Amino acid sequence: MAFYYEEPCHTFNEYLLMPGYSSAECIPNHVSLKTPLTKFKKGEEPAISLNVPLTSAIMQSVSNDTLAVALAKEGGVSFIYGSQTIEQEAAMVARVKAYKAGFVTSDSNIKPDQTLADILKLKEETGHSTVAVTDDGTGTGKLLGVVSSRDYRVSRMAVDTPVSSFMTPIEKVISAPKGATLSECNDIIWENKLNSLPVVDDDGKLCYFVFRKDYSEHKENTSELLDAQKRYMVGAGINTRDYAERIPALLEAGADVLCIDSSEGYSEWQKRTIAWVRQQYGDRVKIGAGNVIDGDGFRFLAEAGADFVKIGIGGGSICITRETKGIGRGQATAVIEVAKARDAYYKETGIYVPICSDGGIVYDHHITLALAMGADFVMLGRYFSRFDESPTNKVNINGQYMKEYWGEGSNRARNWQRYDLGGAKKLSFEEGVDSYVPYAGSLKDNVNTTLSKVRSTMCNCGALTIAELQEKAKLTLVSSTSILEGGAHDVLLKDSNNQVK
């Protein structure tokens, strides 16, 4: 006879945190969001920790190298999507590892025989006012000059004016040689009162730009997630089919951590994949697994050797697994049960296996709830897809800027490996949708706002660390009426123009 749970499962939106005593030390600036990413033994430190409890989802519309760099700057880690060729994924990983903080590869480049009209078009496309003039119009061509907004006046110049006639020629451009350190480049910028400094090699070819504005930003990024060589850290998604070929290529490219990307992790396929990794690399290679939604699934993957375990089936905003297959569980209930299993496993074995809440995050405070319920970190898809750094197009829909966002189980992604249960190598039916999400601007600004809310709520609960939050948190279920009471009600709201909505 089938087993029936007596209690219904719940989502994050059905819970609230109760405030606790806040001492004078409980201020947001004192809060540490550092959290383990990989398993560790009692009394030891994890091989990898996150400086903030955020990871980006293993999705085509979310995690590319651009977003990976931006998130690592803030202290989290991205998992590059695996639903691409091995070569393409490895190349993305390599670009993250090769990225030099403060050294920017030029994406605004032009030939000297092009015109002011081309400069204006390029500025509109990239948003950058500094343009490199190279012999072939690429960011690695021979540098012939530089154009900045000080070099032209749109109101006084014809749009067909050639770039060569108003650019700052190379003879007057102050540059730095390839190999100069970031500190040396910044010294040149300050000594010469420059806004930008091109870095060129011995053949005069452009390598990078260093910008004055990035100096202060770099100093502000105190939470950067760096490896032992001071490179940004990055993860990579794998599947349970071509792992023997994909994993060596990703490790060669520099991937710091791997994660099996699957809609359902309680399977022999994941056990075999982890076993292969342990046989080939021992514990040197860190690999997460999932997704699961109960204690049995967690213990299975923990005993199989997973370095962390992801929680969640059907809770993502673009996921329709619950509709199409009728499997899943409310995310809050799943996190609570898996956290109990994690703690029991730690008590029995002395091995702490971090857990990640993946899906079901709608509002910023849901992140704090997930952490309070026992998650060590969260994985976000829709959240990151809204930002400039995500790989999707920004489009105008009915006067509002939106970003494209699609699920790995949609016909657009056709990531059949993620939903693979053996058998035919194809996506038999959709488990995800193709959609739009409101454009939200830069990752840095939004992440800072989100984490400010998390820190503030933790102080309300009297906690200065995530572990302390999990120990002190008091949570209560709320009624549907309480949920309505928690938002604005019984008033007429104004819009940005002070008009009644």
Coordinates of C-alpha atoms in Angstrom, one line a residue:
M1 CA 0.0 0.0 0.0
A2 CA 1.2 3.5 -0.8
F3 CA 2.6 5.6 2.0
Y4 CA 0.7 8.8 2.8
Y5 CA 2.2 11.8 4.5
E6 CA -0.2 13.1 7.2
E7 CA 0.8 16.8 6.8
P8 CA 0.7 18.8 3.6
C9 CA 4.0 20.1 2.2
H10 CA 4.7 23.8 2.4
T11 CA 6.4 26.6 0.5
F12 CA 8.6 29.4 1.8
N13 CA 5.7 31.9 1.5
E14 CA 3.8 30.0 4.2
Y15 CA 6.4 30.7 6.9
L16 CA 7.6 33.8 8.8
L17 CA 10.6 34.2 11.1
M18 CA 9.9 35.4 14.7
P19 CA 12.3 38.1 15.9
G20 CA 14.6 37.3 18.8
Y21 CA 16.8 39.3 21.1
S22 CA 19.2 41.5 19.3
S23 CA 22.3 42.6 21.3
A24 CA 24.2 45.8 20.6
E25 CA 26.6 43.7 18.5
C26 CA 23.9 42.6 16.2
I27 CA 24.3 45.1 13.4
P28 CA 24.3 44.2 9.7
N29 CA 28.0 45.2 9.3
H30 CA 29.0 42.5 11.8
V31 CA 27.1 39.7 10.0
S32 CA 29.2 37.0 8.3
L33 CA 27.6 35.2 5.4
K34 CA 30.5 32.8 4.9
T35 CA 29.2 29.2 4.4
P36 CA 30.6 25.8 3.4
L37 CA 30.2 24.7 -0.2
T38 CA 31.9 21.3 0.2
K39 CA 31.8 18.6 2.8
F40 CA 34.2 18.4 5.7
K41 CA 35.0 16.4 8.8
K42 CA 34.3 17.6 12.3
G43 CA 37.1 19.8 13.5
E44 CA 38.3 20.6 10.0
E45 CA 37.6 23.3 7.5
P46 CA 35.9 22.8 4.2
A47 CA 38.0 22.7 1.1
I48 CA 35.8 25.4 -0.5
S49 CA 33.6 28.0 1.3
L50 CA 31.4 30.7 -0.2
N51 CA 31.7 34.2 1.1
V52 CA 28.0 34.7 0.4
P53 CA 25.4 31.9 0.3
L54 CA 24.5 32.4 -3.4
T55 CA 25.1 30.1 -6.4
S56 CA 23.7 30.5 -9.9
A57 CA 21.7 27.8 -11.6
I58 CA 23.1 25.4 -14.2
M59 CA 21.1 26.9 -17.0
Q60 CA 21.6 28.2 -20.6
S61 CA 19.8 31.4 -19.8
V62 CA 21.7 32.1 -16.5
S63 CA 25.2 30.9 -16.0
N64 CA 27.8 31.8 -18.6
D65 CA 31.4 33.1 -18.0
T66 CA 30.2 36.8 -17.8
L67 CA 27.8 36.1 -14.9
A68 CA 30.4 33.8 -13.3
V69 CA 32.9 36.6 -13.0
A70 CA 30.3 39.0 -11.7
L71 CA 29.1 36.6 -9.0
A72 CA 32.6 35.6 -8.0
K73 CA 33.3 39.3 -7.4
E74 CA 30.5 39.4 -4.9
G75 CA 31.6 36.1 -3.1
G76 CA 29.3 33.5 -4.7
V77 CA 29.9 30.9 -7.4
S78 CA 28.3 30.2 -10.8
F79 CA 27.9 26.7 -12.3
I80 CA 28.5 27.0 -16.0
Y81 CA 25.7 25.2 -17.9
G82 CA 26.5 21.8 -19.3
S83 CA 23.9 21.6 -22.0
Q84 CA 26.5 22.6 -24.6
T85 CA 29.4 20.9 -26.2
I86 CA 32.3 19.9 -23.9
E87 CA 34.6 22.3 -25.8
Q88 CA 32.2 25.2 -25.3
E89 CA 31.7 24.6 -21.6
A90 CA 35.4 24.2 -21.0
A91 CA 36.1 27.4 -22.9
M92 CA 33.7 29.3 -20.7
V93 CA 35.4 27.9 -17.6
A94 CA 38.8 28.8 -19.0
R95 CA 37.7 32.4 -19.6
V96 CA 36.6 32.8 -16.0
K97 CA 39.9 31.4 -14.7
A98 CA 41.9 33.6 -17.2
Y99 CA 40.0 36.8 -16.2
K100 CA 42.3 39.3 -14.6
A101 CA 40.5 41.5 -12.1
G102 CA 40.9 45.1 -13.2
F103 CA 42.1 44.1 -16.7
V104 CA 39.1 44.4 -19.2
T105 CA 39.1 42.9 -22.6
S106 CA 37.8 45.6 -25.0
D107 CA 34.4 45.0 -26.4
S108 CA 34.1 48.4 -28.0
N109 CA 36.4 48.4 -31.0
I110 CA 36.4 50.1 -34.4
K111 CA 38.6 50.6 -37.6
P112 CA 40.1 54.1 -38.4
D113 CA 38.2 54.3 -41.7
Q114 CA 34.8 54.0 -40.0
T115 CA 32.8 57.1 -39.0
L116 CA 31.3 59.0 -36.1
A117 CA 28.0 57.4 -36.9
D118 CA 29.6 54.0 -36.2
I119 CA 31.0 55.3 -32.9
L120 CA 27.6 56.5 -31.8
K121 CA 26.0 53.2 -32.8
L122 CA 28.7 51.2 -30.9
K123 CA 28.2 53.4 -27.8
E124 CA 24.5 52.7 -27.9
E125 CA 25.1 48.9 -28.2
T126 CA 27.7 48.6 -25.5
G127 CA 27.1 51.6 -23.2
H128 CA 30.8 52.3 -23.2
S129 CA 32.3 55.7 -24.1
T130 CA 35.9 54.5 -24.6
V131 CA 36.5 52.9 -28.0
A132 CA 39.7 51.3 -29.1
V133 CA 40.7 52.0 -32.7
T134 CA 42.6 49.0 -34.1
D135 CA 43.8 48.0 -37.5
D136 CA 41.3 45.1 -37.8
G137 CA 38.5 46.5 -35.6
T138 CA 38.9 43.8 -32.9
G139 CA 39.9 44.0 -29.3
T140 CA 43.2 42.3 -30.0
G141 CA 44.3 44.1 -33.1
K142 CA 47.1 46.6 -33.4
L143 CA 46.2 49.7 -31.4
L144 CA 46.1 52.9 -33.6
G145 CA 44.3 55.2 -31.3
V146 CA 41.5 55.7 -28.8
V147 CA 38.2 57.5 -29.0
S148 CA 36.5 58.9 -25.8
S149 CA 33.5 61.2 -25.4
R150 CA 36.0 64.1 -25.2
D151 CA 37.2 63.6 -28.8
Y152 CA 34.0 64.6 -30.5
R153 CA 30.9 66.8 -30.4
V154 CA 27.8 65.4 -32.0
S155 CA 26.3 68.9 -32.4
R156 CA 29.4 70.2 -34.3
M157 CA 30.5 67.3 -36.4
A158 CA 29.0 65.5 -39.4
V159 CA 28.2 61.8 -38.7
D160 CA 30.2 60.7 -41.7
T161 CA 33.4 62.2 -40.2
P162 CA 36.1 59.4 -40.3
V163 CA 37.3 58.1 -37.0
S164 CA 41.0 58.7 -38.0
S165 CA 40.4 62.5 -38.1
F166 CA 39.2 62.9 -34.5
M167 CA 40.7 59.9 -32.5
T168 CA 43.6 60.4 -30.1
P169 CA 46.4 58.9 -32.2
I170 CA 48.6 56.2 -30.7
E171 CA 51.5 58.7 -30.5
K172 CA 49.6 60.6 -27.9
V173 CA 48.1 57.7 -26.1
I174 CA 49.7 56.8 -22.7
S175 CA 49.8 53.0 -22.4
A176 CA 51.2 50.2 -20.3
P177 CA 53.2 47.2 -21.5
K178 CA 51.8 43.7 -21.3
G179 CA 52.9 42.2 -18.0
A180 CA 52.4 45.4 -15.9
T181 CA 50.7 44.7 -12.6
L182 CA 47.3 46.2 -11.8
S183 CA 49.0 48.3 -9.1
E184 CA 51.5 49.7 -11.7
C185 CA 48.7 50.4 -14.1
N186 CA 46.7 52.2 -11.5
D187 CA 49.7 54.3 -10.6
I188 CA 50.0 55.4 -14.3
I189 CA 46.4 56.3 -14.4
W190 CA 46.6 58.5 -11.2
E191 CA 49.9 60.1 -12.1
N192 CA 48.6 61.1 -15.6
K193 CA 45.0 61.8 -14.6
L194 CA 43.6 59.3 -17.0
N195 CA 40.2 57.7 -17.2
S196 CA 41.5 54.6 -19.1
L197 CA 44.8 53.0 -19.8
P198 CA 45.3 50.5 -22.7
V199 CA 47.7 47.6 -22.1
V200 CA 49.6 46.6 -25.3
D201 CA 52.1 43.9 -26.1
D202 CA 55.5 44.2 -27.8
D203 CA 53.9 44.3 -31.3
G204 CA 51.6 47.1 -30.3
K205 CA 48.5 44.9 -30.2
L206 CA 45.8 45.7 -27.6
C207 CA 45.6 43.3 -24.7
Y208 CA 43.3 45.0 -22.1
F209 CA 42.1 48.3 -20.8
V210 CA 42.4 49.3 -17.1
F211 CA 39.8 51.9 -16.0
R212 CA 40.0 54.5 -13.2
K213 CA 36.4 53.7 -12.2
D214 CA 37.3 50.0 -11.6
Y215 CA 39.9 50.9 -9.0
S216 CA 37.4 51.9 -6.3
E217 CA 35.1 49.0 -7.3
H218 CA 38.0 46.5 -6.9
K219 CA 38.8 47.9 -3.5
E220 CA 35.1 47.5 -2.5
N221 CA 34.9 43.8 -3.5
T222 CA 36.1 42.6 -0.2
S223 CA 34.1 39.4 -0.5
E224 CA 35.6 38.2 -3.8
L225 CA 35.8 34.4 -4.1
L226 CA 39.3 33.6 -5.2
D227 CA 41.4 30.4 -5.5
A228 CA 45.0 30.0 -4.2
Q229 CA 46.3 31.7 -7.3
K230 CA 44.0 34.7 -6.8
R231 CA 41.8 33.7 -9.7
Y232 CA 38.0 33.8 -9.6
M233 CA 36.4 30.5 -8.7
V234 CA 33.9 28.9 -11.0
G235 CA 31.8 25.7 -11.0
A236 CA 30.6 23.6 -13.9
G237 CA 27.6 21.4 -14.5
I238 CA 27.9 17.8 -15.8
N239 CA 25.5 15.0 -16.7
T240 CA 25.4 11.3 -16.1
R241 CA 26.1 10.3 -19.7
D242 CA 29.3 11.9 -21.0
Y243 CA 31.0 12.6 -17.7
A244 CA 34.1 10.5 -18.5
E245 CA 34.9 12.8 -21.4
R246 CA 33.4 16.1 -20.0
I247 CA 35.0 16.1 -16.5
P248 CA 38.7 15.8 -17.6
A249 CA 38.2 18.7 -20.0
L250 CA 36.5 20.9 -17.4
L251 CA 39.2 20.2 -14.8
E252 CA 41.9 21.0 -17.4
A253 CA 40.1 24.3 -18.0
G254 CA 40.3 25.0 -14.3
A255 CA 36.9 24.2 -12.9
D256 CA 37.0 24.4 -9.1
V257 CA 33.9 22.4 -8.4
L258 CA 31.5 20.2 -10.3
C259 CA 27.7 19.5 -9.9
I260 CA 25.6 16.9 -11.5
D261 CA 22.7 18.6 -13.2
S262 CA 19.6 16.5 -12.9
S263 CA 16.0 17.0 -12.1
E264 CA 16.0 13.9 -9.8
G265 CA 19.1 12.8 -8.0
Y266 CA 18.0 9.7 -6.1
S267 CA 19.3 7.4 -8.8
E268 CA 21.9 4.7 -9.7
W269 CA 23.1 7.0 -12.5
Q270 CA 24.3 9.7 -10.0
K271 CA 25.9 7.0 -7.8
R272 CA 27.9 5.7 -10.7
T273 CA 29.0 9.2 -11.7
I274 CA 30.3 10.0 -8.3
A275 CA 31.9 6.6 -8.0
W276 CA 33.8 7.2 -11.3
V277 CA 35.0 10.6 -10.0
R278 CA 36.3 9.1 -6.7
Q279 CA 38.0 6.2 -8.6
Q280 CA 39.7 8.6 -11.0
Y281 CA 40.5 11.5 -8.7
G282 CA 39.9 10.5 -5.1
D283 CA 38.7 13.4 -3.0
R284 CA 40.7 16.0 -4.9
V285 CA 37.8 16.8 -7.2
K286 CA 34.7 18.3 -5.6
I287 CA 31.3 17.3 -6.9
G288 CA 27.8 18.1 -5.8
A289 CA 24.7 16.0 -6.6
G290 CA 20.9 16.1 -6.6
N291 CA 18.2 17.1 -6.7
V292 CA 16.4 15.3 -3.8
I293 CA 13.4 16.2 -1.6
D294 CA 13.6 13.9 1.4
G295 CA 16.0 12.4 3.9
D296 CA 16.3 9.1 2.1
G297 CA 17.5 10.9 -1.1
F298 CA 20.0 12.9 0.9
R299 CA 21.5 9.9 2.7
F300 CA 21.8 8.0 -0.6
L301 CA 23.9 10.8 -2.2
A302 CA 25.9 11.5 1.0
E303 CA 26.9 7.8 1.2
A304 CA 27.7 7.8 -2.5
G305 CA 30.3 10.5 -1.8
A306 CA 28.7 13.8 -2.8
D307 CA 30.4 16.9 -1.6
F308 CA 27.1 18.8 -1.3
V309 CA 23.5 17.9 -2.1
K310 CA 20.9 20.0 -3.9
I311 CA 17.3 20.1 -2.8
G312 CA 14.2 20.8 -4.9
I313 CA 12.0 19.2 -7.5
G314 CA 9.4 21.3 -9.4
G315 CA 9.7 24.5 -7.5
G316 CA 11.5 26.6 -10.1
S317 CA 9.6 29.4 -11.8
I318 CA 10.1 27.9 -15.3
C319 CA 9.7 24.3 -14.1
I320 CA 6.5 22.3 -14.9
T321 CA 7.7 18.9 -13.6
R322 CA 4.9 18.9 -11.0
E323 CA 2.3 19.6 -13.6
T324 CA 3.6 17.1 -16.2
K325 CA 4.7 14.2 -14.0
G326 CA 3.0 14.8 -10.6
I327 CA 6.2 14.5 -8.6
G328 CA 7.8 17.1 -6.3
R329 CA 7.4 18.6 -2.9
G330 CA 6.9 22.1 -1.4
Q331 CA 10.4 23.5 -1.1
A332 CA 10.2 24.6 2.5
T333 CA 9.1 21.1 3.7
A334 CA 11.8 19.5 1.5
V335 CA 14.6 21.8 3.0
I336 CA 13.4 21.2 6.6
E337 CA 13.4 17.4 6.2
V338 CA 16.8 17.2 4.3
A339 CA 18.4 19.5 6.9
K340 CA 17.3 17.1 9.7
A341 CA 18.8 14.2 7.7
R342 CA 22.0 16.2 7.2
D343 CA 22.3 16.9 10.9
A344 CA 21.7 13.2 11.8
Y345 CA 24.3 12.1 9.2
Y346 CA 26.8 14.5 10.7
K347 CA 26.1 13.3 14.3
E348 CA 26.6 9.7 13.1
T349 CA 29.6 10.0 10.9
G350 CA 31.3 13.3 11.8
I351 CA 31.0 14.4 8.2
Y352 CA 29.1 17.6 7.4
V353 CA 27.6 17.6 3.9
P354 CA 26.3 21.0 2.9
I355 CA 22.8 21.3 1.4
C356 CA 21.6 23.7 -1.2
S357 CA 18.1 24.9 -1.7
D358 CA 17.4 25.0 -5.4
G359 CA 14.1 26.5 -6.6
G360 CA 11.1 28.1 -4.9
I361 CA 12.8 31.4 -4.1
V362 CA 10.3 34.2 -5.1
Y363 CA 11.2 37.0 -2.7
D364 CA 14.5 38.0 -1.2
H365 CA 13.3 37.0 2.3
H366 CA 12.8 33.4 1.1
I367 CA 16.6 33.2 0.9
T368 CA 16.8 34.0 4.7
L369 CA 14.0 31.5 5.4
A370 CA 15.9 28.7 3.4
L371 CA 19.0 29.4 5.4
A372 CA 17.1 29.4 8.7
M373 CA 15.5 26.1 7.8
G374 CA 19.0 24.6 7.4
A375 CA 20.2 25.3 3.9
D376 CA 23.9 26.2 3.7
F377 CA 23.4 28.1 0.5
V378 CA 20.8 28.6 -2.3
M379 CA 20.9 28.2 -6.1
L380 CA 19.0 30.8 -8.1
G381 CA 17.9 30.9 -11.7
R382 CA 15.2 33.5 -12.3
Y383 CA 16.9 35.8 -9.9
F384 CA 20.2 36.0 -11.8
S385 CA 18.5 35.8 -15.3
R386 CA 17.2 39.4 -14.8
F387 CA 20.7 41.0 -14.7
D388 CA 22.9 42.6 -17.3
E389 CA 25.5 39.8 -16.9
S390 CA 23.2 36.9 -17.8
P391 CA 23.6 35.6 -21.4
T392 CA 20.1 36.3 -22.7
N393 CA 18.7 39.1 -24.8
K394 CA 17.2 42.3 -23.3
V395 CA 14.0 43.0 -25.2
N396 CA 11.2 45.6 -25.0
I397 CA 7.8 44.1 -24.3
N398 CA 4.9 46.6 -24.3
G399 CA 7.2 49.4 -23.1
Q400 CA 9.0 47.4 -20.4
Y401 CA 12.5 46.0 -20.7
M402 CA 12.6 42.2 -20.1
K403 CA 15.1 39.4 -20.3
E404 CA 14.5 36.1 -21.9
Y405 CA 14.5 33.1 -19.5
W406 CA 13.9 29.5 -20.4
G407 CA 14.0 26.2 -18.5
E408 CA 16.4 23.4 -19.3
G409 CA 13.4 21.1 -19.9
S410 CA 11.9 23.4 -22.5
N411 CA 11.9 22.7 -26.2
R412 CA 14.3 25.7 -26.6
A413 CA 17.0 24.1 -24.3
R414 CA 16.2 20.5 -25.0
N415 CA 18.5 19.4 -22.2
W416 CA 17.5 15.8 -22.3
Q417 CA 20.4 14.7 -20.2
R418 CA 19.0 16.6 -17.2
Y419 CA 15.9 14.5 -17.3
D420 CA 17.5 11.3 -18.4
L421 CA 16.3 8.0 -16.8
G422 CA 18.1 5.8 -19.3
G423 CA 16.8 4.7 -22.7
A424 CA 16.4 7.0 -25.7
K425 CA 18.6 10.1 -25.9
K426 CA 15.9 12.6 -26.4
L427 CA 13.5 15.0 -24.5
S428 CA 10.3 13.1 -24.7
F429 CA 8.1 15.9 -23.3
E430 CA 8.6 19.4 -21.9
E431 CA 9.3 19.9 -18.2
G432 CA 10.1 23.6 -18.6
V433 CA 8.8 26.8 -20.3
D434 CA 10.2 29.6 -22.3
S435 CA 9.5 33.0 -20.8
Y436 CA 10.4 36.6 -20.0
V437 CA 11.4 38.1 -16.6
P438 CA 11.6 41.9 -15.8
Y439 CA 15.0 43.4 -16.5
A440 CA 16.6 44.4 -13.2
G441 CA 20.0 46.0 -14.0
S442 CA 23.4 45.0 -12.7
L443 CA 24.1 41.9 -10.6
K444 CA 26.3 43.9 -8.1
D445 CA 23.5 46.4 -7.2
N446 CA 20.8 43.8 -6.9
V447 CA 22.9 41.3 -4.9
N448 CA 24.0 44.0 -2.5
T449 CA 20.4 44.9 -1.9
T450 CA 19.4 41.3 -1.4
L451 CA 22.2 40.5 1.0
S452 CA 21.4 43.7 3.0
K453 CA 18.0 42.3 3.6
V454 CA 19.4 38.9 4.6
R455 CA 21.8 40.5 7.1
S456 CA 19.1 42.8 8.5
T457 CA 16.7 39.9 9.1
M458 CA 19.5 37.8 10.7
C459 CA 20.1 40.7 13.2
N460 CA 16.4 40.7 13.9
C461 CA 16.8 37.1 14.9
G462 CA 19.9 37.8 17.0
A463 CA 22.3 36.0 14.7
L464 CA 25.6 37.1 13.3
T465 CA 26.4 33.9 11.3
I466 CA 24.3 31.4 9.3
A467 CA 25.0 28.7 11.8
E468 CA 23.8 30.9 14.6
L469 CA 20.7 31.7 12.6
Q470 CA 19.9 28.0 12.1
E471 CA 20.4 27.5 15.9
K472 CA 18.3 30.5 17.0
A473 CA 15.6 30.8 14.4
K474 CA 12.0 30.5 15.4
L475 CA 9.6 29.9 12.5
T476 CA 5.8 30.0 12.3
L477 CA 3.4 28.8 9.7
V478 CA 1.0 31.5 8.5
S479 CA -2.6 31.5 7.3
S480 CA -3.7 32.8 3.9
T481 CA -5.2 35.8 5.7
S482 CA -1.8 36.5 7.5
I483 CA -0.1 36.5 4.1
L484 CA -2.5 39.2 2.8
E485 CA -2.0 41.1 6.0
G486 CA 1.8 41.1 5.5
G487 CA 1.6 43.2 2.3
A488 CA 0.3 46.7 1.7
H489 CA -3.5 46.7 2.2
D490 CA -6.5 49.0 2.7
V491 CA -4.6 51.9 1.0
L492 CA -4.5 53.4 -2.6
L493 CA -0.9 53.0 -3.8
K494 CA 0.9 55.7 -5.8
D495 CA 3.0 55.0 -8.8
S496 CA 6.4 56.7 -9.5
N497 CA 4.6 59.8 -10.7
N498 CA 2.6 60.1 -7.5
Q499 CA -0.5 59.0 -9.4
V500 CA -3.0 56.5 -8.0
K501 CA -2.4 53.0 -9.5

